[in-house]
PDB file of C-alpha atoms in Angstrom:
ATOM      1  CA  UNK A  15     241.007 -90.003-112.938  1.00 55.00           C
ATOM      2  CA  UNK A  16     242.879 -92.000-115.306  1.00 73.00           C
ATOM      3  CA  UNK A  17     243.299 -90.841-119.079  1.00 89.00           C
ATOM      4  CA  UNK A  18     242.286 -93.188-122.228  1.00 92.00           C
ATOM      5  CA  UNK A  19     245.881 -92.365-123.176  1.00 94.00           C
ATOM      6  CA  UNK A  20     247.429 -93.048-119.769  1.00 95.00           C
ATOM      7  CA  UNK A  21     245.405 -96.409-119.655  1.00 96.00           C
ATOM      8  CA  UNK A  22     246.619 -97.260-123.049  1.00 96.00           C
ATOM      9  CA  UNK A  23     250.240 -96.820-121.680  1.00 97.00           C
ATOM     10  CA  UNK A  24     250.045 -98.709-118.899  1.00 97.00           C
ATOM     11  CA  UNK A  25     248.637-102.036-121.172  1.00 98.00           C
ATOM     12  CA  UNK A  26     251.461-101.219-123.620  1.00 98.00           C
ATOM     13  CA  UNK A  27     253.977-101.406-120.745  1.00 98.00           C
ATOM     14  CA  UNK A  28     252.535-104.827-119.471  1.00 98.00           C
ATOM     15  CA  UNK A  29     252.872-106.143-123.156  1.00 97.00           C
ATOM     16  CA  UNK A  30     256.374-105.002-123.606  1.00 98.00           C
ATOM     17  CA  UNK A  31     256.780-106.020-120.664  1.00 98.00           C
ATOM     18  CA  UNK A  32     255.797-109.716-120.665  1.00 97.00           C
ATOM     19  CA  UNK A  33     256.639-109.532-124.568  1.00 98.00           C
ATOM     20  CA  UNK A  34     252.804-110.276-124.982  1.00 98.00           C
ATOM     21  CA  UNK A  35     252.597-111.027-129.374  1.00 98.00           C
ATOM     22  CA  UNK A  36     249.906-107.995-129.330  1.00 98.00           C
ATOM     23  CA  UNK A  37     249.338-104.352-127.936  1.00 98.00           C
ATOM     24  CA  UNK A  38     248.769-104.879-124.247  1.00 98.00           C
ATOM     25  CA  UNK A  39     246.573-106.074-121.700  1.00 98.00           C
ATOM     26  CA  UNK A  40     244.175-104.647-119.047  1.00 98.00           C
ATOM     27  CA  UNK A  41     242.604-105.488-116.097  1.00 98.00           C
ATOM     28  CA  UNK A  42     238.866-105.130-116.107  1.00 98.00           C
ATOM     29  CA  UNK A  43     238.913-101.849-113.925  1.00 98.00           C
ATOM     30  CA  UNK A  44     240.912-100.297-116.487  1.00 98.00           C
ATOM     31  CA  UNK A  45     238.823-102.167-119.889  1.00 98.00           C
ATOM     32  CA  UNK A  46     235.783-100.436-118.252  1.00 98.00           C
ATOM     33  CA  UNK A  47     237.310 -97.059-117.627  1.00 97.00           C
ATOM     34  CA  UNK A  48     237.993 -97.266-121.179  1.00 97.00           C
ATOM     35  CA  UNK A  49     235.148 -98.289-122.658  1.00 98.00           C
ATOM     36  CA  UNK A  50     233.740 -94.884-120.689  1.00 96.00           C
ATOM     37  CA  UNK A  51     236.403 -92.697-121.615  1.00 95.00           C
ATOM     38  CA  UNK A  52     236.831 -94.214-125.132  1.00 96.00           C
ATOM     39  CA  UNK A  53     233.681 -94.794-127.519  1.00 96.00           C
ATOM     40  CA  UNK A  54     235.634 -96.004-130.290  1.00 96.00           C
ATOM     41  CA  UNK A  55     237.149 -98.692-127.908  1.00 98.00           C
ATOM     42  CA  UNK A  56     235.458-102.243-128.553  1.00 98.00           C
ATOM     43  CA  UNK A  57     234.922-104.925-126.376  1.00 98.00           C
ATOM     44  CA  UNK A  58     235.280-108.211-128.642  1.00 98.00           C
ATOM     45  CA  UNK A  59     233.666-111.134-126.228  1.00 98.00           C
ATOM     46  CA  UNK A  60     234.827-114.229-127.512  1.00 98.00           C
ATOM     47  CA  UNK A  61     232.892-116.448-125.700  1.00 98.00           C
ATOM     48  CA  UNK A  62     230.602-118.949-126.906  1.00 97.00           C
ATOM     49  CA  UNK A  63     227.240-117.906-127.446  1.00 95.00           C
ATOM     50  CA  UNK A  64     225.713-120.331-124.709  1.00 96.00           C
ATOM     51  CA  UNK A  65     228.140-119.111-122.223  1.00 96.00           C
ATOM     52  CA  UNK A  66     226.773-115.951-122.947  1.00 96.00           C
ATOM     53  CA  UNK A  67     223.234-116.575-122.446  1.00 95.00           C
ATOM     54  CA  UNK A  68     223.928-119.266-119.666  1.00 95.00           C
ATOM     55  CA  UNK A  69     226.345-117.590-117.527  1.00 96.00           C
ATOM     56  CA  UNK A  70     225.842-113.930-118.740  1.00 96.00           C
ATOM     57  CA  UNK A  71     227.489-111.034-120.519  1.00 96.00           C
ATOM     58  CA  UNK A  72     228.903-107.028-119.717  1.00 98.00           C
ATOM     59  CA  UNK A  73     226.341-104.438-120.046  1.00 97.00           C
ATOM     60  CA  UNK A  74     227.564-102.016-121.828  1.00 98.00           C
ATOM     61  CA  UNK A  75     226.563 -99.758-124.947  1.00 96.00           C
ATOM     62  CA  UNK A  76     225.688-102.094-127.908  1.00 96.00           C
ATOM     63  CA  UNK A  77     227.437 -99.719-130.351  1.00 96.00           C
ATOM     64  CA  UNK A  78     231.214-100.814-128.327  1.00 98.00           C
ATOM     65  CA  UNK A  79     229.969-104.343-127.604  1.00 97.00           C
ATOM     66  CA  UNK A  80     230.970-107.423-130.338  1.00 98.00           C
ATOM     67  CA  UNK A  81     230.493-111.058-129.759  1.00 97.00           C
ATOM     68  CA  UNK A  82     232.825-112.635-131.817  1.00 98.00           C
ATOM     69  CA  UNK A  83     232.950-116.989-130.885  1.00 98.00           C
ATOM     70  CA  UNK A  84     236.839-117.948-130.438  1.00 98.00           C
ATOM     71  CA  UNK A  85     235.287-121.355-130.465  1.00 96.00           C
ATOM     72  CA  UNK A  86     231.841-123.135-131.227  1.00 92.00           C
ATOM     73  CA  UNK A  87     229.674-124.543-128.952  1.00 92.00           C
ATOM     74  CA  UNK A  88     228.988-127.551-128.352  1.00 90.00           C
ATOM     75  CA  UNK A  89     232.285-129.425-129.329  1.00 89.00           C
ATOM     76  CA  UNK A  90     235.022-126.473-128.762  1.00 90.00           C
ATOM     77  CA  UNK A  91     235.791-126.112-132.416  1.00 94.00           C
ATOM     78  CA  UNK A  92     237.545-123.394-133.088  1.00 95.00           C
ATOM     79  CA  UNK A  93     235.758-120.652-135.019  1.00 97.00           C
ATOM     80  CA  UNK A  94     237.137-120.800-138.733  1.00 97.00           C
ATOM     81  CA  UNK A  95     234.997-117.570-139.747  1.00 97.00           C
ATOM     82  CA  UNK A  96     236.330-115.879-136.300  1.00 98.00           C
ATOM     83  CA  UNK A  97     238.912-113.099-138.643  1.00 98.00           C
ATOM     84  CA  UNK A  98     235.693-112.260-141.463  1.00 98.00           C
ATOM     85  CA  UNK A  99     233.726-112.055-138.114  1.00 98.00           C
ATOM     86  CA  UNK A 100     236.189-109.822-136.412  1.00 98.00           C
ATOM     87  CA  UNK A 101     236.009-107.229-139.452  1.00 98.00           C
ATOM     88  CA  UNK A 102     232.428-107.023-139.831  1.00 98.00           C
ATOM     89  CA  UNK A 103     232.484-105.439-136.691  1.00 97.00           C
ATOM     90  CA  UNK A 104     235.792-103.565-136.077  1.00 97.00           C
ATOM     91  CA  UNK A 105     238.311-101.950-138.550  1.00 97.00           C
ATOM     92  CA  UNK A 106     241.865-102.722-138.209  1.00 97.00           C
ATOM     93  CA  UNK A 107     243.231 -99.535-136.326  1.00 96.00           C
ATOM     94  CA  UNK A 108     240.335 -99.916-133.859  1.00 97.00           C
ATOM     95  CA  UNK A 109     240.982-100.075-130.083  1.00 98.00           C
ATOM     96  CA  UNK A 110     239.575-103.671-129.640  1.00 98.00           C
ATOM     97  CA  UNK A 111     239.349-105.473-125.840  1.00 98.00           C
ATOM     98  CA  UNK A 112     239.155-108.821-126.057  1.00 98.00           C
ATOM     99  CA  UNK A 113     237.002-111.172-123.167  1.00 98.00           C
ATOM    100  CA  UNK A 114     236.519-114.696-122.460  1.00 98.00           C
ATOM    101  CA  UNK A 115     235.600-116.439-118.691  1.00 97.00           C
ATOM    102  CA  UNK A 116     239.182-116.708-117.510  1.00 95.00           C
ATOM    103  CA  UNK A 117     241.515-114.881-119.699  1.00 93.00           C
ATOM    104  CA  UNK A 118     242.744-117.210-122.288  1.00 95.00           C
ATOM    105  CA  UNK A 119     240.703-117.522-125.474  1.00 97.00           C
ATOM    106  CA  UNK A 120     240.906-113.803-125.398  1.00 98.00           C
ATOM    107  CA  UNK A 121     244.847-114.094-125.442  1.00 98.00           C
ATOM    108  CA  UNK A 122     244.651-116.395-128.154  1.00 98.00           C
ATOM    109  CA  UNK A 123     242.070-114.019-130.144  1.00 98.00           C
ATOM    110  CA  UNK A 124     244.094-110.820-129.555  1.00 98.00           C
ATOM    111  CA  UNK A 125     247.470-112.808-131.204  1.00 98.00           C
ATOM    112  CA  UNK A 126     245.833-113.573-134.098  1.00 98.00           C
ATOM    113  CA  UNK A 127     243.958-110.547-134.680  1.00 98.00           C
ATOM    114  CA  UNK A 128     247.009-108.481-134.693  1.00 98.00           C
ATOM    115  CA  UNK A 129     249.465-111.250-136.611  1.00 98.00           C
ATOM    116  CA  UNK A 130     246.074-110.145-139.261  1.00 98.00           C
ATOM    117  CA  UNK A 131     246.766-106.330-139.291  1.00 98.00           C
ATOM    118  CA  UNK A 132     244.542-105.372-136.329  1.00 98.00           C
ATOM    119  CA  UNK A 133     247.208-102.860-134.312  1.00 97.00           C
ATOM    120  CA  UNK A 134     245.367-102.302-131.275  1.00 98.00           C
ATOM    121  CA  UNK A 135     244.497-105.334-129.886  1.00 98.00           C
ATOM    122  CA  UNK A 136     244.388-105.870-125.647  1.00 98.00           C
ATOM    123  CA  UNK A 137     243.651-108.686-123.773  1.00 98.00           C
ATOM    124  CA  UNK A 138     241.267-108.185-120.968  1.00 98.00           C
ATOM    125  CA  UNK A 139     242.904-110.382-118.032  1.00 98.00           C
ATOM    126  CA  UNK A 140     240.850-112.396-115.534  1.00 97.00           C
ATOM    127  CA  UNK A 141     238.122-112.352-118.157  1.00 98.00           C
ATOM    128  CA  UNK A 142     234.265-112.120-117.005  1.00 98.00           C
ATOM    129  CA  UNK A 143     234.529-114.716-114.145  1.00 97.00           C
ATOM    130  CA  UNK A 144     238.093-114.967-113.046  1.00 96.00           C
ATOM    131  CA  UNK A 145     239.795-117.799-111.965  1.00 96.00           C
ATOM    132  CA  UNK A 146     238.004-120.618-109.193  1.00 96.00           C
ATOM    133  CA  UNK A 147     238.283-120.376-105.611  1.00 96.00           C
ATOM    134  CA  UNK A 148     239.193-123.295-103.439  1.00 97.00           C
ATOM    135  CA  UNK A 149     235.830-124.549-104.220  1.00 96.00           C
ATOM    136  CA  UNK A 150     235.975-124.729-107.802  1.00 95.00           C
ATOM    137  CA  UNK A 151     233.396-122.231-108.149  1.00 95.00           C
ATOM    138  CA  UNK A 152     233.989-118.457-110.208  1.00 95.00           C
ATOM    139  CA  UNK A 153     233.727-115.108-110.144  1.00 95.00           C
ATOM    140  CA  UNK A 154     234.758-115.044-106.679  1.00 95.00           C
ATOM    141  CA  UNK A 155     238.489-114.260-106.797  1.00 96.00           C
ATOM    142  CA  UNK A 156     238.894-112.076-109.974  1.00 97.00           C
ATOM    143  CA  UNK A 157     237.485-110.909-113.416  1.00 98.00           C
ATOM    144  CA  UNK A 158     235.000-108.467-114.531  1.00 98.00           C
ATOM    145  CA  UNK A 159     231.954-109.784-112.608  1.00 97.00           C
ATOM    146  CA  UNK A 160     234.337-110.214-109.025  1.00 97.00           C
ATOM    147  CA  UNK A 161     235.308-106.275-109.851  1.00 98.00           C
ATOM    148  CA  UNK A 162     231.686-105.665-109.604  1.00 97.00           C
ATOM    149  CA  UNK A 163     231.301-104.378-113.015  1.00 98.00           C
ATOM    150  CA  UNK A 164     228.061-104.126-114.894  1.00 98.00           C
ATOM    151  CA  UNK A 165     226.738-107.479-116.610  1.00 97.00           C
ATOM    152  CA  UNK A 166     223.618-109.411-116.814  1.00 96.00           C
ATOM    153  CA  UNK A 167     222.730-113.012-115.194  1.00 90.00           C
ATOM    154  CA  UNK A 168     221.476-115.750-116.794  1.00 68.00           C
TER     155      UNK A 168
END
């Protein structure tokens, strides 16, 4: 079984290594085995709050789980309280994994979390549905849901 501190080396690596402008990144195998191993680790899902009720969300304990909007819904304006947001629910030394539906938003989060102090900041890549299939559709070729992680349905 893989350590919290061998997991943590392995995102470093992939953030050195593709000179990510944060920690690290995982995939969503190695966010969960975190999360388990970890229960200071946060999961920061940046996703709006209707994706979250429409499409769904992780299940996982409430006390590691934040939902922090990148951007508002409707109209994709970007959150302007998202940093006071961040800290009412994570200090700045905290392990924090960040989630949105493909991988991106969460990128964007974790850079400016950590250009704001926040040292341990991972993106979670693939996000909760992954990219689309040849059919346009998701969670079918990758992310947390395809990995067959726990969340909850709409």
């Amino acid at each position: 079984m893989t350590t919290r501190d061998e997991l943590l080396t392995t995102a470093r690596q992939r953030g050195q290594e593709g000179r990510l402008p944060y920690a690290g990144a995982v995939t969503p195998n190695e966010a969960f085995a975190l999360l388990q191993d970890d229960p200071a680790t946060i999961l920061v899902d940046v996703r709006t709050n209707a994706e979250r009720d429409w499409v769904g969300r992780v299940v996982i304990s409430e006390v590691q789980h934040a939902a922090v909007q990148w951007s508002q819904y409707p109209g994709g304006v970007q959150n302007a309280d998202f940093l006071a947001q961040l800290a009412q629910v994570a200090e700045k030394g905290t392990p924090l994994l960040f989630l949105c539906r493909s991988g991106v938003r969460s990128q964007h989060a974790a850079k400016l979390a950590t250009e704001h102090g926040y040292t341990n900041c991972f993106n979670i890549l693939e996000g909760f549905e992954g990219d689309k299939d040849n059919n346009g559709h998701r969670k079918n070729v990758n992310g947390w849901c395809k990995a067959g992680l726990p969340w909850l349905g709409a």
